[in-house]
């Protein structure tokens, strides 16, 4: 129901249900103290703006007041947190909540259930009427046989995750008791929907919303929810982004009952990218250049985002010296300027000019954690969708970020996002890694570094170290840019549908590039996630880092790879040719290029927002 509109839009999944719905035409309904007559009319298409406010992830349904306040009290009473009878249930205190399992234990170490080890107590009797109602109201056809009770105190939450496909059947039912909360759903491409779950409501997750979207509850003490007429609680279930009238809601203690059916055969859902049953068992073949947005998101998730999350501390330990020309830009800002560092990494630029108000964002929560431990303001965000208001920043910097986007369209979209943030007259400084590591007969500092040979002849982790420049790599004079294979002049590989896309080659550190799109190895030193648990080469950040992400990784969807010392990670890069960054920027409206230059193996531009967009 769009806010302030006297109508609702309904789609039916089947003709049968549409026919049933048709019977409502002309019916009078009692709504609070009002009588409302319902008239049906048909629309061929639905304006997406209108849909915006009711656009739950496909397959997600919320049923309000599914249990009465009396039933709610009964259910809450029935969950005994004081007993620890391991023969009946399994109970755990997790970092951000406590849980209790019935029917089968859900194990957070392997994110699965022991299907041969049912818990003797089965599901509590008190749940039976609720489950029968779920069947009667056709929310489910099968009786769940597993129940996880989560209890969240105010300020607690659950990291974003997809319930393991191979563990449970399609349908997931979650009953909210005691207090309302907001659950965040996120599509792998970045779209997200915040869904208010009122107390006593039933959330039904099916299909795409269950298999592809992550769900999670951000640990916090207050939620922003639509301010609603208490007589029409339905309004609170809409996507928040379309509400003009918002208010704060204090969180109380919420207990949720999540009912699931243990899966007995491998999952064959239509979402193989998110499906653990459908992962190839053979070693994965090297990735290819993306052909679609979805491919690009996947490539970046695996070969950029995941890698930075894993190597965060080790990476941070090699990133201490700010580059002089970036510092020069930062020092040129007026006192009191607002600066956004999009892709701020460990925050090494956030404190360069103490006279400006600097805020950073990065895709890696482990790097953001490092920033906050250093006392900087930073938040987790994708460079494509920065949650800052338009026209607010006096300056933006994006240092060594855009080369991690795997299509030209996405690289341009980052520039557009930076320009969106700028006020008219504001300036953005962008650095990307250059193909040309030797420029004007000068080798980049990186190139000049001696390459250390390990016993096997591999480059050692020394190749990870920055040398006052980016983690630059070399192009030698015999392998000039125009020899780069298969690249269109705009720097994007174009593939016809019939061709199979080229595999990305793995770059050898400190040698010439043989492609503009490549994987650059990171030789990981140090144990534990992020490389924070062991010393990593005189690293002042060596003890810090991953604690905030631990919960997420030990519970979440992806199997946790073993981060053994000397592991090699691969990061995707698109290295820019001379002129390519400028070409990208001139496509963006409302901005002029003030300067462009080559700096130690990087292409750099300073843009100014003109204001006419
Ligand atoms: O608290 C909830 O509603 C969700 C719990 C959940 O997602 C889970 O246990 O997998
Ligand atoms: Fe879940
Ligand atoms: Zn699946």
XYZ file of C-alpha atoms and ligand atoms in Angstrom:
625
model
C 0.000 0.000 0.000
C 1.783 3.186 -1.083
C 1.896 5.704 1.757
C -0.960 8.218 1.730
C -2.748 6.382 -1.099
C -6.132 4.783 -0.694
C -5.220 1.660 -2.628
C -3.016 -1.373 -2.530
C -1.428 -3.336 -5.360
C -1.708 -7.080 -5.305
C -0.220 -9.722 -7.575
C -1.477 -13.261 -7.470
C 0.743 -16.242 -7.942
C -1.940 -18.380 -9.527
C -5.263 -18.018 -11.293
C -6.939 -19.892 -8.494
C -5.839 -17.392 -5.909
C -6.750 -14.515 -8.247
C -10.257 -15.924 -8.548
C -10.472 -16.201 -4.815
C -9.293 -12.622 -4.498
C -11.939 -11.523 -6.990
C -14.629 -12.578 -4.554
C -13.592 -9.643 -2.391
C -14.857 -7.121 -4.940
C -17.521 -4.920 -3.364
C -17.111 -6.535 0.033
C -17.378 -4.371 3.106
C -14.659 -4.774 5.674
C -14.476 -3.552 9.208
C -11.209 -1.627 9.620
C -10.857 -0.444 13.203
C -14.014 1.612 13.737
C -14.526 2.236 10.033
C -16.359 0.302 7.368
C -14.382 0.142 4.160
C -15.673 -1.136 0.848
C -13.133 -2.865 -1.316
C -13.220 -2.399 -5.093
C -10.948 -4.316 -7.396
C -9.590 -2.950 -10.599
C -6.959 -4.262 -12.943
C -3.752 -2.702 -14.085
C -1.557 -4.113 -16.814
C 1.643 -2.727 -15.480
C 2.662 -1.362 -12.156
C 4.724 1.757 -11.971
C 8.009 0.722 -10.411
C 7.963 3.798 -8.177
C 4.737 2.612 -6.676
C 6.152 -0.820 -6.277
C 9.216 0.654 -4.618
C 7.492 0.916 -1.305
C 6.129 -2.599 -1.273
C 9.025 -4.214 -3.015
C 9.964 -7.029 -0.722
C 12.526 -9.475 -2.060
C 10.638 -11.926 -4.286
C 9.252 -14.795 -2.247
C 9.119 -12.882 1.021
C 5.819 -12.565 2.835
C 5.094 -10.954 6.183
C 1.943 -11.882 8.064
C 1.175 -9.519 10.886
C -0.517 -10.557 14.111
C -0.029 -14.197 13.233
C -0.242 -15.096 16.909
C -2.313 -13.385 19.573
C -0.710 -11.621 22.539
C -1.838 -14.559 24.727
C -0.174 -17.090 22.440
C 2.915 -14.922 22.307
C 3.154 -14.995 26.112
C 2.604 -18.737 26.133
C 5.344 -19.383 23.589
C 7.802 -17.107 25.350
C 7.081 -18.811 28.650
C 7.626 -22.228 27.127
C 11.218 -21.493 26.157
C 13.249 -22.361 29.158
C 16.634 -20.726 28.949
C 17.666 -22.052 32.340
C 17.621 -25.749 31.470
C 20.549 -27.228 29.637
C 19.312 -30.722 28.964
C 21.580 -31.594 26.043
C 19.481 -34.628 25.359
C 16.514 -32.541 24.391
C 17.834 -29.330 22.950
C 21.107 -27.646 22.276
C 21.655 -24.195 23.619
C 24.476 -21.778 22.852
C 25.452 -18.270 23.768
C 26.767 -16.655 20.606
C 28.559 -13.388 20.393
C 25.475 -11.351 19.617
C 22.569 -13.458 20.848
C 21.672 -16.728 22.438
C 20.199 -19.648 20.586
C 18.473 -22.900 21.315
C 17.849 -25.684 18.847
C 15.068 -28.221 18.736
C 14.627 -31.188 16.426
C 18.150 -30.953 15.055
C 21.097 -28.894 16.141
C 22.222 -26.271 13.681
C 25.980 -26.171 13.962
C 27.657 -22.814 13.423
C 31.075 -24.418 12.859
C 30.094 -26.084 9.597
C 26.834 -24.200 9.009
C 24.889 -27.415 8.737
C 22.852 -29.936 10.682
C 23.756 -33.480 11.658
C 20.944 -35.124 9.749
C 21.528 -38.485 11.409
C 21.432 -37.039 14.888
C 17.956 -35.744 15.616
C 17.528 -34.309 19.097
C 15.256 -36.621 21.066
C 12.838 -33.938 22.234
C 11.585 -32.990 18.770
C 9.774 -29.675 18.452
C 8.056 -28.287 21.552
C 4.355 -29.153 21.803
C 3.436 -25.521 22.312
C 4.443 -24.812 18.697
C 2.024 -27.292 17.188
C -0.997 -24.951 16.928
C 1.187 -22.309 15.285
C 2.549 -24.793 12.762
C -0.908 -26.152 12.043
C -2.062 -22.627 11.314
C 0.894 -22.200 8.926
C -0.289 -25.273 7.037
C -3.938 -24.230 7.135
C -3.121 -20.762 5.798
C -0.982 -22.373 3.109
C 2.262 -20.760 4.155
C 3.745 -24.224 4.066
C 2.813 -27.642 2.811
C 5.358 -29.573 4.821
C 5.713 -29.743 8.579
C 9.017 -28.273 9.725
C 11.173 -30.581 11.832
C 13.768 -28.124 13.068
C 13.398 -25.061 15.267
C 16.021 -22.489 16.139
C 15.102 -20.030 18.844
C 17.172 -16.863 18.776
C 17.031 -14.363 21.568
C 18.360 -10.891 20.953
C 18.795 -8.304 23.659
C 18.583 -4.688 22.583
C 21.791 -3.955 20.703
C 22.236 -7.516 19.466
C 21.776 -8.955 15.994
C 22.651 -11.657 13.511
C 25.216 -11.232 10.717
C 23.930 -11.277 7.151
C 23.726 -14.806 5.851
C 21.816 -17.198 3.639
C 20.571 -20.254 5.497
C 22.637 -23.126 4.100
C 20.790 -24.559 1.109
C 21.962 -28.105 1.673
C 20.798 -28.006 5.294
C 17.197 -26.920 4.838
C 14.374 -27.067 2.336
C 13.116 -23.983 0.534
C 10.669 -22.663 3.061
C 11.756 -20.835 6.218
C 9.251 -19.508 8.747
C 10.297 -17.030 11.378
C 7.966 -15.909 14.121
C 8.889 -12.706 15.961
C 7.994 -12.465 19.620
C 8.443 -9.923 22.370
C 9.661 -6.929 20.397
C 9.899 -5.633 16.875
C 13.100 -5.418 14.901
C 14.299 -4.543 11.423
C 15.696 -7.282 9.228
C 17.923 -6.311 6.338
C 17.706 -8.266 3.115
C 20.478 -7.845 0.608
C 20.734 -9.025 -2.993
C 24.240 -10.084 -4.120
C 24.236 -7.142 -6.524
C 23.900 -4.748 -3.625
C 20.200 -3.832 -3.518
C 18.874 -3.991 -0.006
C 15.498 -3.850 1.653
C 14.901 -3.193 5.338
C 11.854 -5.048 6.557
C 10.223 -4.151 9.835
C 9.232 -7.298 11.718
C 6.608 -6.388 14.304
C 6.135 -8.582 17.362
C 3.738 -11.483 16.715
C 4.385 -11.377 12.963
C 5.320 -14.360 10.838
C 7.976 -13.963 8.177
C 7.797 -16.465 5.336
C 10.955 -16.749 3.268
C 10.779 -18.699 0.040
C 12.436 -18.840 -3.359
C 14.692 -15.952 -4.246
C 14.392 -14.265 -0.844
C 15.493 -17.480 0.856
C 18.085 -18.740 -1.614
C 19.739 -15.648 -3.035
C 19.236 -12.700 -0.670
C 21.070 -12.568 2.615
C 19.129 -11.689 5.727
C 20.535 -10.248 8.902
C 19.818 -7.981 11.830
C 22.221 -5.128 12.443
C 23.180 -4.999 16.112
C 21.837 -1.675 17.397
C 19.599 -0.254 20.065
C 17.275 1.773 17.878
C 15.743 1.235 14.460
C 14.456 3.802 12.049
C 10.910 2.826 11.197
C 8.044 4.558 9.431
C 6.004 6.628 11.835
C 2.614 5.077 11.538
C -0.865 5.408 12.739
C -1.087 2.821 15.499
C -4.457 1.855 14.045
C -2.894 0.740 10.791
C 0.205 -1.208 11.672
C 0.386 -2.561 8.105
C 2.218 0.573 7.062
C 5.274 -0.361 9.042
C 6.090 -3.301 6.855
C 6.994 -1.274 3.805
C 10.489 -0.680 2.556
C 11.833 2.225 4.570
C 13.467 4.063 1.715
C 10.164 5.370 0.408
C 8.830 6.718 3.626
C 8.930 10.390 4.278
C 7.694 10.082 7.822
C 10.182 8.151 9.927
C 10.711 7.739 13.620
C 13.057 5.943 16.003
C 11.961 2.752 17.636
C 13.802 1.478 20.684
C 14.615 -2.201 20.512
C 13.467 -4.529 23.241
C 14.274 -8.181 23.798
C 13.165 -10.090 20.740
C 12.806 -13.830 20.587
C 12.382 -15.434 17.197
C 11.274 -18.930 16.374
C 12.705 -20.070 13.050
C 11.084 -23.226 11.709
C 12.769 -25.170 8.950
C 12.616 -28.594 7.339
C 15.886 -30.505 7.190
C 16.820 -31.321 3.594
C 17.520 -34.927 2.723
C 18.776 -34.592 -0.846
C 21.164 -32.050 -2.364
C 19.653 -28.683 -3.155
C 18.834 -28.124 -6.820
C 17.567 -24.575 -6.547
C 17.807 -22.127 -9.403
C 20.481 -20.043 -7.665
C 23.677 -22.051 -8.171
C 25.927 -19.098 -7.314
C 24.537 -19.108 -3.784
C 24.070 -22.842 -3.491
C 26.512 -24.991 -1.568
C 25.042 -28.152 -3.124
C 25.880 -26.900 -6.587
C 29.465 -25.784 -6.108
C 31.867 -27.497 -8.466
C 33.936 -30.080 -6.662
C 36.790 -29.859 -9.133
C 39.260 -27.027 -8.470
C 37.566 -23.901 -9.766
C 38.718 -22.866 -13.195
C 40.281 -19.419 -13.387
C 37.639 -16.744 -13.659
C 36.807 -15.052 -16.928
C 36.136 -11.473 -17.772
C 32.541 -10.715 -16.876
C 29.877 -10.808 -19.556
C 27.065 -9.444 -17.443
C 26.491 -7.331 -14.382
C 25.887 -10.468 -12.377
C 29.202 -11.950 -13.525
C 30.945 -8.718 -12.633
C 29.435 -8.665 -9.149
C 30.458 -12.241 -8.609
C 34.000 -11.692 -9.842
C 34.448 -8.675 -7.595
C 32.879 -10.410 -4.612
C 35.294 -13.319 -4.926
C 38.429 -11.642 -6.237
C 38.236 -8.255 -4.569
C 35.885 -8.052 -1.596
C 36.578 -11.453 -0.090
C 40.301 -11.117 -0.586
C 40.545 -7.735 1.129
C 38.471 -9.049 3.992
C 40.858 -11.981 4.372
C 44.092 -10.078 4.055
C 42.945 -6.884 5.791
C 45.490 -6.757 8.589
C 48.384 -7.969 6.543
C 47.426 -5.547 3.797
C 47.122 -2.719 6.292
C 50.587 -3.455 7.642
C 52.033 -2.728 4.221
C 50.103 0.497 3.791
C 51.652 3.113 5.993
C 53.124 5.880 3.873
C 50.667 8.241 2.241
C 51.660 9.226 -1.272
C 53.024 12.789 -1.414
C 50.820 14.025 -4.233
C 47.669 12.757 -2.551
C 48.803 14.548 0.605
C 49.358 17.664 -1.445
C 45.757 17.519 -2.665
C 44.489 16.972 0.869
C 46.577 19.826 2.241
C 45.124 22.168 -0.376
C 41.632 21.817 1.112
C 40.191 24.705 3.107
C 39.899 24.187 6.855
C 36.470 22.808 7.649
C 36.102 21.108 4.277
C 34.150 17.886 4.173
C 36.156 15.063 2.624
C 34.939 11.604 1.639
C 37.562 8.924 1.049
C 35.758 6.284 -0.980
C 37.712 3.062 -0.605
C 39.681 4.339 2.366
C 41.425 1.037 3.188
C 43.155 1.333 6.553
C 42.469 5.068 6.654
C 45.956 6.269 5.883
C 44.590 9.456 4.263
C 41.904 10.218 6.814
C 44.247 11.992 9.214
C 46.551 13.699 6.720
C 44.861 17.101 6.996
C 43.503 17.505 10.532
C 41.731 20.720 9.473
C 39.202 18.864 7.322
C 36.285 16.722 8.358
C 37.200 13.399 6.839
C 34.993 10.351 6.570
C 36.041 7.136 4.889
C 34.230 4.144 3.563
C 35.439 0.786 2.389
C 33.883 -2.429 1.181
C 35.905 -4.434 3.707
C 34.505 -4.369 7.223
C 37.868 -5.560 8.564
C 39.576 -2.510 7.053
C 36.842 -0.228 8.386
C 37.407 -1.786 11.787
C 41.085 -0.890 11.522
C 40.110 2.702 10.670
C 37.884 2.956 13.699
C 40.570 1.477 15.943
C 42.821 4.243 14.701
C 40.195 6.794 15.669
C 38.951 7.612 12.167
C 35.375 7.946 11.015
C 34.636 5.207 8.517
C 31.787 2.969 7.504
C 31.279 -0.050 5.305
C 30.019 0.816 1.864
C 30.350 -0.159 -1.733
C 31.819 2.583 -3.917
C 28.835 2.275 -6.249
C 26.298 3.276 -3.593
C 27.730 5.526 -0.938
C 25.118 6.383 1.676
C 25.992 10.071 1.828
C 23.816 12.899 0.577
C 24.357 14.370 -2.849
C 26.165 17.692 -3.190
C 27.593 17.593 0.313
C 31.329 16.996 -0.022
C 33.914 19.642 -0.707
C 36.275 16.922 -1.836
C 36.394 13.215 -2.529
C 39.322 10.948 -3.023
C 39.307 7.483 -4.503
C 42.780 6.054 -4.350
C 43.421 2.673 -5.922
C 39.782 1.647 -5.992
C 38.304 2.020 -9.462
C 40.761 -0.473 -10.982
C 38.998 -3.174 -8.931
C 35.733 -2.735 -10.847
C 35.487 -5.239 -13.644
C 33.495 -3.475 -16.358
C 33.834 -0.070 -17.846
C 30.254 0.690 -16.943
C 30.914 -0.035 -13.302
C 34.146 1.964 -13.281
C 32.257 4.911 -14.726
C 29.500 4.433 -12.173
C 32.024 4.910 -9.369
C 33.152 8.199 -10.912
C 29.489 9.214 -11.170
C 28.991 8.365 -7.523
C 31.979 10.507 -6.498
C 30.620 13.401 -8.552
C 27.193 12.939 -6.994
C 28.714 13.402 -3.543
C 30.527 16.611 -4.484
C 28.998 20.027 -4.062
C 29.220 22.239 -7.147
C 32.796 23.467 -7.209
C 33.951 20.472 -5.148
C 36.907 18.417 -6.357
C 37.674 14.726 -6.604
C 41.093 13.112 -6.836
C 41.188 9.680 -8.443
C 44.146 7.300 -8.651
C 44.157 4.064 -10.606
C 46.907 1.660 -11.396
C 48.581 2.192 -14.774
C 49.675 -0.270 -17.401
C 52.564 2.079 -17.970
C 54.858 1.486 -15.049
C 57.626 3.179 -16.969
C 56.731 6.697 -18.021
C 58.851 9.453 -19.501
C 61.775 7.036 -19.299
C 61.293 6.821 -15.547
C 60.549 3.522 -13.937
C 58.043 3.604 -11.104
C 59.515 3.105 -7.659
C 57.800 -0.219 -7.558
C 59.562 -1.320 -10.721
C 62.867 -0.254 -9.340
C 62.486 -2.419 -6.276
C 64.666 -5.494 -6.496
C 62.635 -8.588 -6.887
C 63.365 -11.044 -4.143
C 63.598 -14.640 -5.129
C 62.281 -17.274 -2.803
C 63.881 -20.711 -2.811
C 61.506 -21.803 -5.530
C 62.056 -18.736 -7.597
C 58.661 -17.314 -6.718
C 58.484 -13.779 -5.676
C 58.206 -13.513 -1.932
C 55.629 -11.511 -0.102
C 57.890 -8.562 -0.630
C 55.883 -8.040 -3.749
C 52.996 -7.086 -1.536
C 54.813 -4.153 -0.080
C 54.047 -0.749 -1.376
C 56.987 1.427 -2.097
C 55.509 4.867 -1.826
C 53.389 3.963 -4.832
C 50.520 1.607 -5.303
C 51.239 -2.053 -5.368
C 52.394 -1.254 -8.823
C 53.639 -3.812 -11.238
C 55.846 -3.425 -14.214
C 55.397 -3.134 -17.895
C 58.735 -3.324 -19.587
C 59.783 -1.374 -22.590
C 59.502 -4.407 -24.827
C 55.907 -4.989 -24.016
C 54.201 -1.725 -24.764
C 50.559 -1.032 -24.130
C 49.410 -1.529 -27.700
C 50.522 -5.149 -27.543
C 48.014 -5.881 -24.866
C 45.870 -8.668 -26.105
C 42.320 -8.204 -27.174
C 41.476 -4.917 -25.564
C 39.117 -2.458 -27.124
C 40.294 1.135 -27.166
C 38.038 2.036 -24.289
C 39.932 -0.445 -22.212
C 37.093 -2.881 -21.978
C 37.248 -6.342 -23.392
C 34.249 -6.795 -25.588
C 33.000 -10.292 -26.081
C 30.462 -11.461 -28.527
C 28.018 -13.908 -27.059
C 29.368 -16.780 -29.140
C 32.920 -16.401 -27.971
C 33.857 -17.871 -24.683
C 35.216 -15.105 -22.522
C 38.950 -14.965 -21.985
C 40.237 -16.383 -18.755
C 41.974 -13.877 -16.570
C 45.658 -14.481 -16.351
C 47.577 -14.448 -13.109
C 50.119 -11.721 -13.063
C 53.663 -12.368 -11.893
C 54.504 -9.655 -9.427
C 57.061 -7.144 -10.652
C 56.938 -8.252 -14.245
C 55.302 -6.638 -17.269
C 51.551 -6.787 -17.593
C 50.394 -8.914 -20.453
C 46.769 -7.951 -20.149
C 44.759 -5.063 -18.792
C 42.491 -7.377 -16.846
C 44.319 -9.681 -14.542
C 44.652 -11.325 -11.186
C 47.426 -10.054 -8.980
C 48.693 -12.448 -6.328
C 48.859 -11.458 -2.695
C 51.247 -13.582 -0.707
C 49.560 -13.827 2.613
C 51.691 -13.797 5.732
C 50.310 -14.530 9.129
C 47.648 -16.871 10.406
C 44.034 -16.301 11.116
C 41.481 -14.315 9.292
C 42.761 -11.005 8.064
C 46.291 -11.924 9.065
C 45.798 -10.250 12.415
C 46.506 -13.090 14.748
C 50.182 -13.508 14.157
C 52.878 -10.964 13.678
C 53.083 -9.885 10.102
C 56.416 -8.289 9.600
C 56.805 -5.459 12.086
C 53.223 -4.467 11.675
C 51.948 -1.884 14.088
C 48.414 -3.046 13.275
C 49.371 -6.669 13.675
C 47.309 -7.348 16.751
C 44.166 -5.723 15.543
C 41.462 -6.264 13.128
C 39.189 -9.107 12.474
C 37.190 -9.364 15.642
C 34.118 -7.710 14.259
C 33.999 -9.931 11.263
C 34.543 -13.184 13.083
C 30.952 -13.791 13.899
C 29.924 -13.149 10.361
C 32.361 -15.619 8.934
C 31.871 -18.390 11.396
C 28.133 -18.360 10.913
C 27.592 -17.094 7.466
C 26.900 -18.759 4.188
C 30.280 -19.208 2.567
C 32.509 -22.028 3.713
C 35.403 -20.469 5.533
C 38.587 -21.054 3.603
C 41.582 -22.057 5.594
C 43.854 -19.076 5.834
C 47.126 -20.924 6.335
C 50.381 -18.972 6.349
C 51.917 -18.432 2.909
C 48.547 -18.751 1.232
C 48.231 -16.842 -2.027
C 45.162 -14.735 -2.736
C 44.308 -13.241 -6.089
C 42.924 -9.776 -6.556
C 41.229 -8.664 -9.754
C 42.612 -5.500 -11.388
C 41.857 -3.572 -14.507
C 45.017 -1.587 -15.162
C 44.417 1.648 -17.054
C 46.070 2.733 -20.293
C 47.167 6.289 -20.883
C 44.073 8.407 -21.531
C 41.623 5.791 -20.380
C 40.826 7.398 -17.038
C 40.204 10.753 -18.703
C 37.936 9.063 -21.265
C 35.962 7.551 -18.446
C 35.614 10.916 -16.712
C 34.498 12.888 -19.753
C 31.543 10.523 -20.084
C 30.355 11.695 -16.683
C 28.136 14.734 -16.843
C 28.554 17.830 -14.765
C 32.259 17.593 -14.216
C 35.438 18.909 -15.755
C 38.926 17.486 -15.604
C 41.153 20.020 -13.865
C 44.333 18.024 -14.126
C 45.524 14.604 -15.121
C 48.929 13.117 -14.533
C 51.023 10.006 -14.092
C 52.375 9.384 -10.600
C 54.569 6.404 -9.792
C 52.766 3.902 -11.974
C 49.306 5.369 -11.486
C 47.002 7.446 -13.660
C 45.479 10.284 -11.744
C 42.844 12.949 -12.334
C 41.501 15.882 -10.392
C 37.863 16.566 -11.301
C 35.741 19.587 -10.493
C 31.984 19.448 -10.303
C 30.480 22.169 -12.445
C 27.001 21.820 -11.106
C 25.181 21.521 -14.435
C 24.217 17.879 -14.676
O 15.827 -13.939 14.163
C 15.373 -14.228 13.067
O 14.236 -13.922 12.716
C 16.225 -14.935 12.059
C 17.128 -15.993 12.573
C 17.931 -16.569 11.466
O 18.048 -16.017 10.416
C 18.620 -17.862 11.628
O 18.688 -18.388 12.733
O 19.112 -18.365 10.612
Fe 18.704 -17.289 8.843
Zn 20.432 -24.274 -3.318
